[in-house]
mmCIF file of C-alpha atoms and ligand atoms in Angstrom:
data_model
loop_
_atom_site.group_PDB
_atom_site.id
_atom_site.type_symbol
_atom_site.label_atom_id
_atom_site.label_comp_id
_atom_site.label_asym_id
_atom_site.label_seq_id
_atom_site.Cartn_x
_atom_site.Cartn_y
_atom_site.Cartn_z
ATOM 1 C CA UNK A 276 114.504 73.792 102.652
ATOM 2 C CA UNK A 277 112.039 77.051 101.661
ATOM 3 C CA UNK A 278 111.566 77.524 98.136
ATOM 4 C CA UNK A 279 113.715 79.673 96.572
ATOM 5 C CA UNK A 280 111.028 81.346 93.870
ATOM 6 C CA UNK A 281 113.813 82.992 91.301
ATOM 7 C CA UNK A 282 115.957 79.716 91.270
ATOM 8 C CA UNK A 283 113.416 77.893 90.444
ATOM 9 C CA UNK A 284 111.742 79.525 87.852
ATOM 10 C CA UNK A 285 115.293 80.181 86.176
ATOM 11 C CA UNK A 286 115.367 76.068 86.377
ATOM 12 C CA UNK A 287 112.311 75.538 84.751
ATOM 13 C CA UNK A 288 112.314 78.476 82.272
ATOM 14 C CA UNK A 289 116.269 77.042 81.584
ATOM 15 C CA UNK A 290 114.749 73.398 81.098
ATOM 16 C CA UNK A 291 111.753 74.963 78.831
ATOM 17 C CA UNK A 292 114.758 76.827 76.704
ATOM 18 C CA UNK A 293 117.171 74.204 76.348
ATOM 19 C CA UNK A 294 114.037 71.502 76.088
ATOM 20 C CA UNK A 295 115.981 69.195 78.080
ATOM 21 C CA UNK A 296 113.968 67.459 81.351
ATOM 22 C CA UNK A 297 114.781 68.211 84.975
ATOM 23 C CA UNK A 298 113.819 66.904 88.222
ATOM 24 C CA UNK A 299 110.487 67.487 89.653
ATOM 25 C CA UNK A 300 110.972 70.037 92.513
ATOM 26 C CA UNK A 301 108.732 68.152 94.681
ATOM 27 C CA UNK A 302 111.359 65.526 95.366
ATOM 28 C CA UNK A 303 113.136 68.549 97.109
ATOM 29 C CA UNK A 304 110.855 71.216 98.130
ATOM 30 C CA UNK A 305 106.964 70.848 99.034
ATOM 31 C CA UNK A 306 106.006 74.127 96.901
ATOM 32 C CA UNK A 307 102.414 75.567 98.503
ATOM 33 C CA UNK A 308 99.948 76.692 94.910
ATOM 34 C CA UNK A 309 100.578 79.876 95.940
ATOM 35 C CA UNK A 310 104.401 79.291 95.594
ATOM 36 C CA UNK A 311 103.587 77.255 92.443
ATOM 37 C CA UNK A 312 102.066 79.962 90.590
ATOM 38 C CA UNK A 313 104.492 82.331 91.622
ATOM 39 C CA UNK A 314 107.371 80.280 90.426
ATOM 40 C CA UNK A 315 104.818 80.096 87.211
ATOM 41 C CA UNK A 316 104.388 84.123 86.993
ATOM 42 C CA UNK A 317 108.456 84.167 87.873
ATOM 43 C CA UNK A 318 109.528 82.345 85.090
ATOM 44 C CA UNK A 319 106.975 83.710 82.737
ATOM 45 C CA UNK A 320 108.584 87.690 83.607
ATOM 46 C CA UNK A 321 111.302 85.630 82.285
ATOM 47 C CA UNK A 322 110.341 85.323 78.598
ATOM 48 C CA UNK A 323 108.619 88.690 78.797
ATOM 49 C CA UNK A 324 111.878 90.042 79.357
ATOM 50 C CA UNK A 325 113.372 88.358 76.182
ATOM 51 C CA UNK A 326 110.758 90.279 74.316
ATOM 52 C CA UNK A 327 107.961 87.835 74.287
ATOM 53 C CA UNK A 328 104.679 88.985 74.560
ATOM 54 C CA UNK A 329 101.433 87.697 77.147
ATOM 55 C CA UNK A 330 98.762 86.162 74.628
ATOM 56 C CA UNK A 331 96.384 85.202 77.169
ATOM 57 C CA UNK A 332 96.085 81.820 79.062
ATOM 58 C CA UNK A 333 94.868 78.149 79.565
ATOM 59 C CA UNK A 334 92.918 76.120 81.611
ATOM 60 C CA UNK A 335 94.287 72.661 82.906
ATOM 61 C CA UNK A 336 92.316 69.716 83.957
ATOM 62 C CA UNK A 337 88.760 70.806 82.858
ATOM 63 C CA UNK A 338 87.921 67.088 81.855
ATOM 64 C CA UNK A 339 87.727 64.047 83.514
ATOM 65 C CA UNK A 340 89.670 62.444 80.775
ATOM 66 C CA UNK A 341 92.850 64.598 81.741
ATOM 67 C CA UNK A 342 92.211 64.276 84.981
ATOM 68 C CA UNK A 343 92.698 60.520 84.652
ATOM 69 C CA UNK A 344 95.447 60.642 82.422
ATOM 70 C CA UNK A 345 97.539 62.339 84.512
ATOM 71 C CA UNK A 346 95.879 61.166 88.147
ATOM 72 C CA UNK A 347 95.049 65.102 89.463
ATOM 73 C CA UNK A 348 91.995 66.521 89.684
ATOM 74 C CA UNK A 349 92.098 70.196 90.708
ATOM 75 C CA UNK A 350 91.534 72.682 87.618
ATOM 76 C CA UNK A 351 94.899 74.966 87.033
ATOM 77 C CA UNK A 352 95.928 77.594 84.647
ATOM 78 C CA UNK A 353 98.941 78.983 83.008
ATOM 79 C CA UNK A 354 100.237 82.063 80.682
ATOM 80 C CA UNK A 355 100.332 82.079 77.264
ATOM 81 C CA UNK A 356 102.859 84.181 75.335
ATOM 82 C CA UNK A 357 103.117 84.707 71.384
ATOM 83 C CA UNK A 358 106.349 82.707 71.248
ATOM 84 C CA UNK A 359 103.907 79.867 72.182
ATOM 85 C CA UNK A 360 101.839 80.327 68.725
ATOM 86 C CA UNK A 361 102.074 78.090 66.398
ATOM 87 C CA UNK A 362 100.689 79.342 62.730
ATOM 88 C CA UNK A 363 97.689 77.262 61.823
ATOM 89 C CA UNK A 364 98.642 75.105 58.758
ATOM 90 C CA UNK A 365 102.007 75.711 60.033
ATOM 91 C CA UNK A 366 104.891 73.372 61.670
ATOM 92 C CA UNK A 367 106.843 73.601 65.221
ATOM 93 C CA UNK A 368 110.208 71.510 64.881
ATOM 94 C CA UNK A 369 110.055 69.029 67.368
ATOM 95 C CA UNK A 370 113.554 70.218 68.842
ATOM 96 C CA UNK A 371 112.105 72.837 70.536
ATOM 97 C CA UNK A 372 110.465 70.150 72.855
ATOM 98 C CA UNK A 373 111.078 67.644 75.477
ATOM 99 C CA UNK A 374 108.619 64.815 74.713
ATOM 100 C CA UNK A 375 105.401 67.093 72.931
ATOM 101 C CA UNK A 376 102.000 66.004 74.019
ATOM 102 C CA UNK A 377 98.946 67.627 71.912
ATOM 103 C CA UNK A 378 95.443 68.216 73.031
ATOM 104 C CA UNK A 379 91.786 69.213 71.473
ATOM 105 C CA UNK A 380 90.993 72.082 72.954
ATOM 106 C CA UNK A 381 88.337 75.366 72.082
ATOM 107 C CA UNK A 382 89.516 78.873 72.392
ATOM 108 C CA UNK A 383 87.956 81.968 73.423
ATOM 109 C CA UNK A 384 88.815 85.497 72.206
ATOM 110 C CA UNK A 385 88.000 87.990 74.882
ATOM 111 C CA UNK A 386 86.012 91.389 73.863
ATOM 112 C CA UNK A 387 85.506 92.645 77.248
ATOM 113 C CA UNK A 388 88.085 92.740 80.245
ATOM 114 C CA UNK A 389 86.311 89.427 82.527
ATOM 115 C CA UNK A 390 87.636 88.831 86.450
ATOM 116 C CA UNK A 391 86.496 87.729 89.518
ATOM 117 C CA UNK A 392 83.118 85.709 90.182
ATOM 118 C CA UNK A 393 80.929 85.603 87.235
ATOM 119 C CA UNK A 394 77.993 84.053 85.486
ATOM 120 C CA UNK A 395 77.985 81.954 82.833
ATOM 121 C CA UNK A 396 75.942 84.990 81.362
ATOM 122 C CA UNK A 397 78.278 87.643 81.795
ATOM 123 C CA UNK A 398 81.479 85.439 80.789
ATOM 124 C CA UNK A 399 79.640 84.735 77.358
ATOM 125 C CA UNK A 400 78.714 88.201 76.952
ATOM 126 C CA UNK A 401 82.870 89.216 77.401
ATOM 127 C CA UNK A 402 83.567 86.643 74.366
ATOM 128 C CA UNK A 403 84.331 88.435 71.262
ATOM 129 C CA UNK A 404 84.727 84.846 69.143
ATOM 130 C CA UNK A 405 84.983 81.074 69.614
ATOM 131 C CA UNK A 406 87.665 79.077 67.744
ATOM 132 C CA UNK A 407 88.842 75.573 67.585
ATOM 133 C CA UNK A 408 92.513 74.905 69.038
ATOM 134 C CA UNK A 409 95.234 72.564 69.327
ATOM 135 C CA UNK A 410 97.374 72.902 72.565
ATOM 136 C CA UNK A 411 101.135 71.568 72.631
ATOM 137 C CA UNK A 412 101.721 70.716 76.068
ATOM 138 C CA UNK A 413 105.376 69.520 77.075
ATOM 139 C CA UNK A 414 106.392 68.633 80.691
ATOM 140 C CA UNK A 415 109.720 70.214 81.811
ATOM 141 C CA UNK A 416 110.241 67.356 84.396
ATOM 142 C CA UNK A 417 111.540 64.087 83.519
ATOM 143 C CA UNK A 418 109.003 61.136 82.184
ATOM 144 C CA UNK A 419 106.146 63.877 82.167
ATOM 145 C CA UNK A 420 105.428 63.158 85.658
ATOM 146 C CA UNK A 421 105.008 65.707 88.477
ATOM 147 C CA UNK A 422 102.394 66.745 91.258
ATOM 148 C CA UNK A 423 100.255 69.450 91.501
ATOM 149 C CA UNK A 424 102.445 72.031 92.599
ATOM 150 C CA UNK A 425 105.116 70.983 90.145
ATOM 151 C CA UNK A 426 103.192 71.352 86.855
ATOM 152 C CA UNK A 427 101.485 74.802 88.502
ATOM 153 C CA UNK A 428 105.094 75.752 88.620
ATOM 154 C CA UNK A 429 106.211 74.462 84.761
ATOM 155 C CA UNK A 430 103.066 76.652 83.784
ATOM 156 C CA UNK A 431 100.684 73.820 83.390
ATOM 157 C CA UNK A 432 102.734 72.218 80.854
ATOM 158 C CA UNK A 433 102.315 74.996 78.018
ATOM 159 C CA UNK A 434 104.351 75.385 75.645
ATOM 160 C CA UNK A 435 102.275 75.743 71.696
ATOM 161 C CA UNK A 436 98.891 76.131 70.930
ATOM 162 C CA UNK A 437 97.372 76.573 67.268
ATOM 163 C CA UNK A 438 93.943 78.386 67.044
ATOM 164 C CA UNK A 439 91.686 77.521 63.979
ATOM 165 C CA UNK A 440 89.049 80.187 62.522
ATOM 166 C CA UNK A 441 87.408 82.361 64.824
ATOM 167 C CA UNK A 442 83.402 81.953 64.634
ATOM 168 C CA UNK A 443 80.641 84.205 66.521
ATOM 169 C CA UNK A 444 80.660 84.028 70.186
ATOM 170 C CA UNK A 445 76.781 82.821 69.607
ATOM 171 C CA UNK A 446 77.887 79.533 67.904
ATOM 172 C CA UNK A 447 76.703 76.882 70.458
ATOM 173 C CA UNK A 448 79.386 75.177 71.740
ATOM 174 C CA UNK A 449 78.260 72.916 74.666
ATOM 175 C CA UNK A 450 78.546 69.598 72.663
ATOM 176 C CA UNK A 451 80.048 69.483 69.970
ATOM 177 C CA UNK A 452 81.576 66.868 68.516
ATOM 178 C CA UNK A 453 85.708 66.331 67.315
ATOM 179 C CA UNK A 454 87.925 64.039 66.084
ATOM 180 C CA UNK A 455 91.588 64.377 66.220
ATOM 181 C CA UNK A 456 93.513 62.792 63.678
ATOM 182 C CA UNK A 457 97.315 61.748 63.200
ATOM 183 C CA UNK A 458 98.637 61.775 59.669
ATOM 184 C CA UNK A 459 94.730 62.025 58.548
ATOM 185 C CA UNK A 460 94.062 59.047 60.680
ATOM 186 C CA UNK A 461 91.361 59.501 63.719
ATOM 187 C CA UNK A 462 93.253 59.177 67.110
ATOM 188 C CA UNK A 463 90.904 60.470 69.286
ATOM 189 C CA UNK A 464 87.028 61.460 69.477
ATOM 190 C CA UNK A 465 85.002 63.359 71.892
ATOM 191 C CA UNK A 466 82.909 65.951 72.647
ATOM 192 C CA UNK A 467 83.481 70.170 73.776
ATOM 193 C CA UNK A 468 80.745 68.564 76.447
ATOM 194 C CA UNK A 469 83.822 67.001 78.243
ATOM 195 C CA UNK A 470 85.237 70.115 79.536
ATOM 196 C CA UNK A 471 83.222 70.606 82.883
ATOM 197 C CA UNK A 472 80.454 69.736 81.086
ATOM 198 C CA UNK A 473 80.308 73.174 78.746
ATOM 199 C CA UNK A 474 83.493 75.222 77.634
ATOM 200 C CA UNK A 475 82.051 78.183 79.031
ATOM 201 C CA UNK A 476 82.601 77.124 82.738
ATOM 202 C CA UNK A 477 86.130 76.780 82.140
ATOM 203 C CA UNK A 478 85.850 80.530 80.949
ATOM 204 C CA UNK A 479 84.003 81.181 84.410
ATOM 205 C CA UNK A 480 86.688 79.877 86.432
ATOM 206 C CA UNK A 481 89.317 81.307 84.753
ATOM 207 C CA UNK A 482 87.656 84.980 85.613
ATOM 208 C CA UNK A 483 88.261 83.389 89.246
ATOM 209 C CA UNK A 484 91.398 82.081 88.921
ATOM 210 C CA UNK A 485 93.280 84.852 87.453
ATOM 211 C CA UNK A 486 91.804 86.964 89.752
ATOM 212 C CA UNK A 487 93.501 85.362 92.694
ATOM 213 C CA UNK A 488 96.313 86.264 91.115
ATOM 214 C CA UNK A 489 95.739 89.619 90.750
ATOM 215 C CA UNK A 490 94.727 89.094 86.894
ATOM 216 C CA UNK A 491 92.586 89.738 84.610
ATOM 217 C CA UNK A 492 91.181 88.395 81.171
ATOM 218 C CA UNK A 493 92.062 91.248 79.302
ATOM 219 C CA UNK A 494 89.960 91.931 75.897
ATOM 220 C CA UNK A 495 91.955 90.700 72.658
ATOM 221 C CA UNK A 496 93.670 87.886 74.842
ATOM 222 C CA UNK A 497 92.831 84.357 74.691
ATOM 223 C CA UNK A 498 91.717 81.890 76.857
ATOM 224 C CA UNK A 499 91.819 78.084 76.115
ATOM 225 C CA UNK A 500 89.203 76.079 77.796
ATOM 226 C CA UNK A 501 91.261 72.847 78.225
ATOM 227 C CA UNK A 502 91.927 69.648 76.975
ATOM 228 C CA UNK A 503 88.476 67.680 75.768
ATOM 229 C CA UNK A 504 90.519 64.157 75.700
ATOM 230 C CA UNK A 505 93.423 62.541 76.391
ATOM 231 C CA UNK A 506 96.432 64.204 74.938
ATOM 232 C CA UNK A 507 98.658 62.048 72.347
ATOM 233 C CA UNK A 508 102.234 61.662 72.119
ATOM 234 C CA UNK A 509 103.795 63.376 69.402
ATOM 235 C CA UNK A 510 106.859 62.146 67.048
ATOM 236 C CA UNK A 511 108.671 64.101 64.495
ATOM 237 C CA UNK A 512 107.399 64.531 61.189
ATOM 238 C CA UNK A 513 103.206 64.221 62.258
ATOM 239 C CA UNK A 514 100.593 66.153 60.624
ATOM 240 C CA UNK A 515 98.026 66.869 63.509
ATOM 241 C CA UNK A 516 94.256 67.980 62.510
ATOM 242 C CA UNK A 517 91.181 68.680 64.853
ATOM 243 C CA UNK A 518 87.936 68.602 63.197
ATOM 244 C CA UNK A 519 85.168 70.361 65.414
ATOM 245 C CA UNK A 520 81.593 70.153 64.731
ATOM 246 C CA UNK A 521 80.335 73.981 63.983
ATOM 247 C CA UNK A 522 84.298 75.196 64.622
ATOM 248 C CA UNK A 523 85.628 73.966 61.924
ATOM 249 C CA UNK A 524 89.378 72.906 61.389
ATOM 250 C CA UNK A 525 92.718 73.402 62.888
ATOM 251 C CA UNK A 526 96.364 71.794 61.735
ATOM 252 C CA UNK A 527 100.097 72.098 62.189
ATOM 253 C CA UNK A 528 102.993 69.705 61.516
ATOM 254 C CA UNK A 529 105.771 68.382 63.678
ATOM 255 C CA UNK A 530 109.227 69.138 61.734
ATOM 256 C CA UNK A 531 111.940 66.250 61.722
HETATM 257 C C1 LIG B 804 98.953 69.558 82.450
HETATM 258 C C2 LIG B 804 98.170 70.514 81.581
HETATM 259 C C3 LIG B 804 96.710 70.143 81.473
HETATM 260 C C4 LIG B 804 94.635 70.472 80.029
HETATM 261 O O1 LIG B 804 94.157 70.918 78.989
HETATM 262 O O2 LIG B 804 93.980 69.779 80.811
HETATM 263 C C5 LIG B 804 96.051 70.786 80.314
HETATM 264 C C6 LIG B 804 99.383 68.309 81.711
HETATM 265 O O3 LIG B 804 98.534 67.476 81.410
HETATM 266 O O4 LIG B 804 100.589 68.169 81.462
HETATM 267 O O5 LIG B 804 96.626 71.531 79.565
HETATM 268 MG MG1 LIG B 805 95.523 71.766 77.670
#
């Protein structure tokens, strides 16, 4: 069977919508990436056309601890919208979501339009501001497992994402230290120095990536560099803080 690219982005937007799981469309089709990300840009056109509004976009598997959490190991990307934002200090009900997964992640704020191959030099001198960021990822297929193609397709899991203050795009960011915390209680630690060993190379391959799909970072969008560690299952009623050395703080709450 070929893949049928509208069908199955109405699936997967339709599973997103509904937050109900459906099958992984690898147990029926073998999707190529470039089929993935079309699905991905398909179903995105999707919420566009209900009125939401491109924000920007996020990295995927930028650290080995994702990487090993969910046994992949190429870096992906997918498309933020502002129906994805989450106020900071804010809540998301948990009925909007399947089974909620949240990451510590930084954010960028672009100042200058960024694409194609490019320095670590030139990406940093396209950042406008640095933030600290939450991302809420959610899996469309069932028991959050999929391959490659199929979470390309489900763009790379987004669904939320919470950005914290923004700070100077000087503020060093190649190791800093967080702590993630559930209900005030530390979950998780790390470092920023687990995404490909400084933020700002996830912010160099985006420029790539996007490019290949005929993309760019655009200025005022936002880029998030990708998950530092693990991401944590999330229940209903959670308060979830990220403390990040230098950064600062960013929160939300899960609604019952
Ligand atoms: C895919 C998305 C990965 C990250 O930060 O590495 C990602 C997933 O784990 O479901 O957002
Ligand atoms: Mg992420």
């Amino acid at each position: 069977m070929s893949a049928d690219i509208g069908s199955l982005s109405e699936k997967l937007d339709g599973a997103a919508r509904a937050a109900r799981a459906t099958p992984q469309i690898s147990h029926e089709v073998a999707l190529s990436m470039h089929e993935a990300y079309a699905v991905q840009a398909a179903s995105i056109a999707r919420r566009l056309a209900r009125g939401e509004r491109r924000v920007g976009m996020k990295m995927g598997f930028t650290s080995r601890a994702k990487m090993l959490q969910m046994g992949l190991s190429d870096v992906i990307w997918g498309r933020l919208t502002d129906g994805m934002l989450v106020e900071d200090g804010g809540s998301t009900p948990f009925g909007r979501y399947v089974h909620p997964r949240v990451e510590p992640e930084v954010a960028f704020l672009m100042g200058k339009r960024l694409e194609g191959r490019v320095t670590p030099m030139q990406a940093l001198d396209a950042v406008a501001a640095v933030g600290p960021a939450l991302e809420l990822i959610d899996s469309r297929y069932e028991n959050f497992k999929f391959s490659l193609s199929d979470v390309v397709a489900d763009n790379s899991s987004s669904s939320g994402f919470v950005i914290g203050p923004w700070r100077a795009a000087s503020t060093e960011i190649d190791n800093l230290g967080l702590i993630l915390s559930i209900d005030g209680r530390p979950q998780a630690l790390g470092s920023t120095a687990a995404i490909l060993g400084h933020p700002l190379r996830s912010l160099v391959a985006a420029a790539r990536l996007v490019a290949e799909s005929g993309e760019a970072l655009e200025p005022g969008s936002i880029v998030l560099a990708g998950g530092a560690t693990a991401a944590l299952a999330l229940v209903p009623g959670q308060y979830v803080s990220l403390e990040m050395q230098s950064l600062g703080r960013v929160a939300f709450s899960v609604e019952a």
